[in-house]
Amino acid sequence: MEKSLKTEGKYTYYEIGEGTPILVLHGLMGGLSNFNAVAEYFSQIGYKVVIPELPLYSQNILKTNVKAFAKFVKDFITFKGFDRVILLGNSLGGHIGLYHSKMYPEKVAGLVLTGSSGLYESAMGDSYPKRGDYEYIKTKTEGVFYDPKVATKEMVDEVFAIVNDRIKVIKTLTIAKSAIRHNMAKDLPKMHVQTCLIWGKDDKVTPPEVAEEFHKLMPNSTLYWIDKCGHAAMMEHPDEFNRLLHEWLKKVNL
């Protein structure tokens, strides 16, 4: 995927397929490649899958927050000339998608959340004092998944590099505080966008009760569960994730 990234102006993104745009929003520690299976599957059945690099670590500290990232997404949608998009977000990406849907509902045809923050999440915050401890970071990264083998060495190395970069640590903590500040509980009942919730039953970061709360608060939501699955369903059970998402898209006619 990295080889086929496009850079245009201030945007770097991956794009594949033709048709209705599915705009994918990655999480705090999540790379674009986490969505390889999603991109491959949906680009072959009539969707254009677009995955922008979010400016989590490259913007001014004053623009390192959920609201500014949502504005970045809106500007990117305008830049690409899309009328409306299906937003798909994991973890922080889901939260950004939620906030974007609140601010710019006219741009969003549908919303897909998997392991999304926005109500509650158990962050890695307490790990920073041990940032030099590779084994600790490895254990933390593996804990994101039901099956620790999904956390490849490359993935652990990426997280280790982030938590050992002082500027990125400061920005990560700034984002975490912004996520708490931008809690969506009061907004969700007013958001009528068609929403698909796909959740791992063993998610420790945003536990199952978070999904149930989203489902209860969002008027037009459908909740799907995946067994033996942690915080990143699209990585741990890609075939089942794609099947459920495809089923929902047909159900709501998107």
Coordinates of C-alpha atoms in Angstrom, one line a residue:
M1 CA 0.0 0.0 0.0
E2 CA 2.8 2.5 0.9
K3 CA 4.2 2.3 -2.6
S4 CA 1.0 3.5 -4.1
L5 CA 0.4 6.5 -1.8
K6 CA -0.5 9.7 -3.6
T7 CA 0.6 13.1 -2.4
E8 CA -1.3 16.2 -3.6
G9 CA -0.9 19.5 -1.9
K10 CA -1.0 18.9 1.8
Y11 CA -2.7 15.5 1.5
T12 CA -1.1 12.1 1.3
Y13 CA -3.6 9.2 0.8
Y14 CA -4.2 5.8 -0.7
E15 CA -7.0 5.3 -3.2
I16 CA -8.3 2.2 -5.0
G17 CA -11.5 1.4 -7.0
E18 CA -14.3 3.4 -8.5
G19 CA -17.8 4.1 -7.2
T20 CA -19.3 5.4 -4.0
P21 CA -16.5 6.7 -1.8
I22 CA -15.7 4.9 1.5
L23 CA -13.4 7.3 3.4
V24 CA -11.3 5.4 6.0
L25 CA -10.0 7.1 9.1
H26 CA -7.2 5.4 11.0
G27 CA -6.5 5.4 14.7
L28 CA -3.8 7.0 16.9
M29 CA -1.3 4.1 16.6
G30 CA -2.9 2.7 13.4
G31 CA -1.4 2.8 10.0
L32 CA -3.1 2.9 6.6
S33 CA -2.2 -0.8 6.0
N34 CA -4.5 -1.8 8.8
F35 CA -7.3 -1.5 6.2
N36 CA -5.7 -3.5 3.4
A37 CA -8.4 -6.1 3.4
V38 CA -11.2 -3.5 3.5
A39 CA -9.6 -1.7 0.5
E40 CA -9.1 -4.8 -1.5
Y41 CA -12.6 -6.2 -0.9
F42 CA -14.7 -3.1 -1.4
S43 CA -12.7 -1.7 -4.3
Q44 CA -13.8 -4.8 -6.3
I45 CA -17.5 -4.4 -5.7
G46 CA -18.3 -0.9 -6.7
Y47 CA -16.7 1.4 -4.1
K48 CA -13.8 3.8 -4.2
V49 CA -11.8 3.3 -1.0
V50 CA -9.8 6.3 0.1
I51 CA -7.5 6.3 3.1
P52 CA -5.9 9.7 4.0
E53 CA -3.0 10.1 6.4
L54 CA -4.4 12.1 9.3
P55 CA -2.1 14.9 10.5
L56 CA -2.0 13.5 14.0
Y57 CA 1.6 14.5 14.6
S58 CA 2.3 17.1 11.9
Q59 CA -0.1 19.9 12.8
N60 CA 0.5 22.8 15.2
I61 CA -0.2 21.7 18.8
L62 CA -3.2 24.0 18.8
K63 CA -4.7 22.0 15.9
T64 CA -3.9 18.7 17.5
N65 CA -7.5 17.8 18.6
V66 CA -10.6 16.0 17.5
K67 CA -12.3 19.1 16.1
A68 CA -9.4 20.2 14.0
F69 CA -9.0 16.6 12.6
A70 CA -12.7 16.6 11.7
K71 CA -12.2 19.9 9.8
F72 CA -9.2 18.3 8.0
V73 CA -11.5 15.5 6.9
K74 CA -14.1 17.9 5.6
D75 CA -11.4 19.9 3.7
F76 CA -10.1 16.6 2.2
I77 CA -13.6 15.6 1.1
T78 CA -14.0 19.0 -0.6
F79 CA -10.5 18.7 -2.2
K80 CA -11.4 15.3 -3.7
G81 CA -14.7 16.7 -5.0
F82 CA -16.8 14.2 -3.3
D83 CA -20.4 15.1 -2.7
R84 CA -21.1 12.6 0.2
V85 CA -19.0 9.8 1.6
I86 CA -19.4 6.7 3.8
L87 CA -17.0 7.3 6.7
L88 CA -15.3 4.3 8.3
G89 CA -13.3 4.8 11.5
N90 CA -11.4 2.7 14.0
S91 CA -10.5 3.9 17.5
L92 CA -9.6 7.6 17.3
G93 CA -10.6 7.5 13.6
G94 CA -14.1 6.6 14.6
H95 CA -14.3 9.6 17.0
I96 CA -13.1 11.9 14.3
G97 CA -15.8 10.4 12.0
L98 CA -18.4 11.0 14.7
Y99 CA -17.4 14.6 15.2
H100 CA -17.2 15.2 11.5
S101 CA -20.8 13.8 11.1
K102 CA -22.0 16.1 13.9
M103 CA -20.4 19.2 12.3
Y104 CA -21.0 18.4 8.6
P105 CA -23.9 16.0 8.3
E106 CA -24.6 16.9 4.7
K107 CA -21.3 15.3 3.7
V108 CA -22.0 11.9 5.3
A109 CA -24.1 9.2 3.7
G110 CA -23.3 6.6 6.3
L111 CA -21.0 6.0 9.3
V112 CA -19.1 2.8 10.2
L113 CA -17.5 2.6 13.7
T114 CA -15.3 -0.2 14.9
G115 CA -13.7 0.0 18.3
S116 CA -14.4 3.8 18.3
S117 CA -13.6 6.2 21.0
G118 CA -16.0 9.1 21.6
L119 CA -17.7 7.7 24.8
Y120 CA -14.9 5.9 26.6
E121 CA -11.6 4.2 26.0
S122 CA -8.9 2.7 28.0
A123 CA -5.8 4.6 26.7
M124 CA -2.1 3.7 26.8
G125 CA -1.5 6.8 28.9
D126 CA 0.1 5.0 31.9
S127 CA 2.7 3.4 29.6
Y128 CA 4.7 6.5 28.9
P129 CA 6.9 6.4 32.0
K130 CA 8.0 3.0 30.6
R131 CA 8.5 4.1 27.1
G132 CA 12.0 2.8 26.8
D133 CA 10.8 -0.7 27.8
Y134 CA 10.3 -2.6 24.5
E135 CA 8.8 -5.7 26.1
Y136 CA 6.2 -3.5 27.9
I137 CA 5.2 -1.8 24.7
K138 CA 5.1 -5.2 23.0
T139 CA 2.7 -6.5 25.7
K140 CA 0.6 -3.4 25.5
T141 CA 0.3 -3.6 21.7
E142 CA -0.5 -7.3 21.8
G143 CA -3.3 -6.5 24.3
V144 CA -5.1 -4.6 21.7
F145 CA -6.0 -7.9 20.0
Y146 CA -7.7 -11.1 21.1
D147 CA -4.9 -13.1 19.4
P148 CA -1.5 -11.5 20.4
K149 CA 0.1 -12.9 17.2
V150 CA -1.8 -10.3 15.1
A151 CA 0.7 -7.7 16.6
T152 CA 3.6 -8.2 14.2
K153 CA 7.1 -7.1 15.1
E154 CA 6.8 -4.3 12.5
M155 CA 3.7 -3.0 14.3
V156 CA 5.3 -3.2 17.8
D157 CA 8.4 -1.3 16.3
E158 CA 6.1 1.4 15.0
V159 CA 4.4 1.9 18.4
F160 CA 7.8 1.8 20.1
A161 CA 9.1 4.5 17.8
I162 CA 6.0 6.7 18.5
V163 CA 6.3 6.5 22.3
N164 CA 10.0 7.2 22.2
D165 CA 9.6 10.4 20.2
R166 CA 9.1 13.2 22.7
I167 CA 7.1 15.5 20.4
K168 CA 4.8 12.6 19.4
V169 CA 4.3 11.6 23.0
I170 CA 3.2 15.2 23.9
K171 CA 0.8 15.2 20.9
T172 CA -0.5 11.8 21.8
L173 CA -1.4 13.0 25.3
T174 CA -2.9 16.2 23.8
I175 CA -5.1 14.1 21.5
A176 CA -6.1 11.8 24.4
K177 CA -7.2 14.8 26.5
S178 CA -9.0 16.2 23.5
A179 CA -10.9 12.9 23.0
I180 CA -12.1 13.1 26.7
R181 CA -13.1 16.7 26.2
H182 CA -15.0 15.9 23.0
N183 CA -17.2 13.2 24.6
M184 CA -20.1 12.6 22.2
A185 CA -22.8 11.2 24.6
K186 CA -25.0 14.4 24.4
D187 CA -24.7 14.7 20.7
L188 CA -25.4 11.1 19.6
P189 CA -29.2 11.1 20.1
K190 CA -29.4 14.1 17.7
M191 CA -27.3 12.3 15.0
H192 CA -29.6 10.5 12.5
V193 CA -26.9 9.3 10.1
Q194 CA -27.2 5.6 9.3
T195 CA -24.5 4.0 11.5
C196 CA -22.9 0.5 11.4
L197 CA -21.2 -0.6 14.6
I198 CA -18.9 -3.6 14.2
W199 CA -17.4 -4.6 17.5
G200 CA -15.0 -7.2 18.9
K201 CA -16.6 -9.1 21.8
D202 CA -13.1 -9.1 23.5
D203 CA -12.2 -5.4 22.9
K204 CA -10.3 -4.2 26.0
V205 CA -9.7 -0.7 24.8
T206 CA -13.4 0.2 24.0
P207 CA -15.2 -2.7 25.7
P208 CA -18.5 -4.2 24.5
E209 CA -20.6 -2.0 26.8
V210 CA -19.2 1.0 24.8
A211 CA -20.7 -0.5 21.6
E212 CA -24.0 -1.1 23.5
E213 CA -24.1 2.6 24.6
F214 CA -23.4 3.8 21.1
H215 CA -26.2 1.6 19.8
K216 CA -28.6 2.8 22.5
L217 CA -27.8 6.5 21.9
M218 CA -27.7 6.6 18.1
P219 CA -31.2 6.5 16.5
N220 CA -30.2 4.8 13.2
S221 CA -27.6 2.3 14.3
T222 CA -27.1 -1.4 13.7
L223 CA -24.7 -3.4 16.0
Y224 CA -22.8 -6.4 14.8
W225 CA -20.5 -8.5 17.1
I226 CA -17.4 -10.6 16.2
D227 CA -16.4 -13.3 18.6
K228 CA -12.8 -13.8 19.7
C229 CA -11.9 -10.3 18.5
G230 CA -10.2 -7.3 20.1
H231 CA -10.0 -3.6 19.2
A232 CA -9.3 -3.8 15.5
A233 CA -11.8 -6.1 13.9
M234 CA -10.9 -5.2 10.3
M235 CA -7.4 -6.6 11.0
E236 CA -8.1 -9.6 13.3
H237 CA -11.2 -11.0 11.4
P238 CA -11.0 -9.2 8.0
D239 CA -13.3 -11.6 6.1
E240 CA -16.0 -11.4 8.8
F241 CA -15.7 -7.7 9.1
N242 CA -16.0 -7.2 5.3
R243 CA -19.0 -9.6 5.2
L244 CA -20.9 -7.7 8.0
L245 CA -20.1 -4.3 6.5
H246 CA -21.2 -5.5 3.0
E247 CA -24.5 -6.8 4.6
W248 CA -25.1 -3.5 6.3
L249 CA -24.4 -1.5 3.1
K250 CA -27.0 -3.5 1.2
K251 CA -29.5 -3.2 4.1
V252 CA -29.3 0.6 4.1
N253 CA -28.9 0.9 0.4
L254 CA -25.5 2.6 0.3

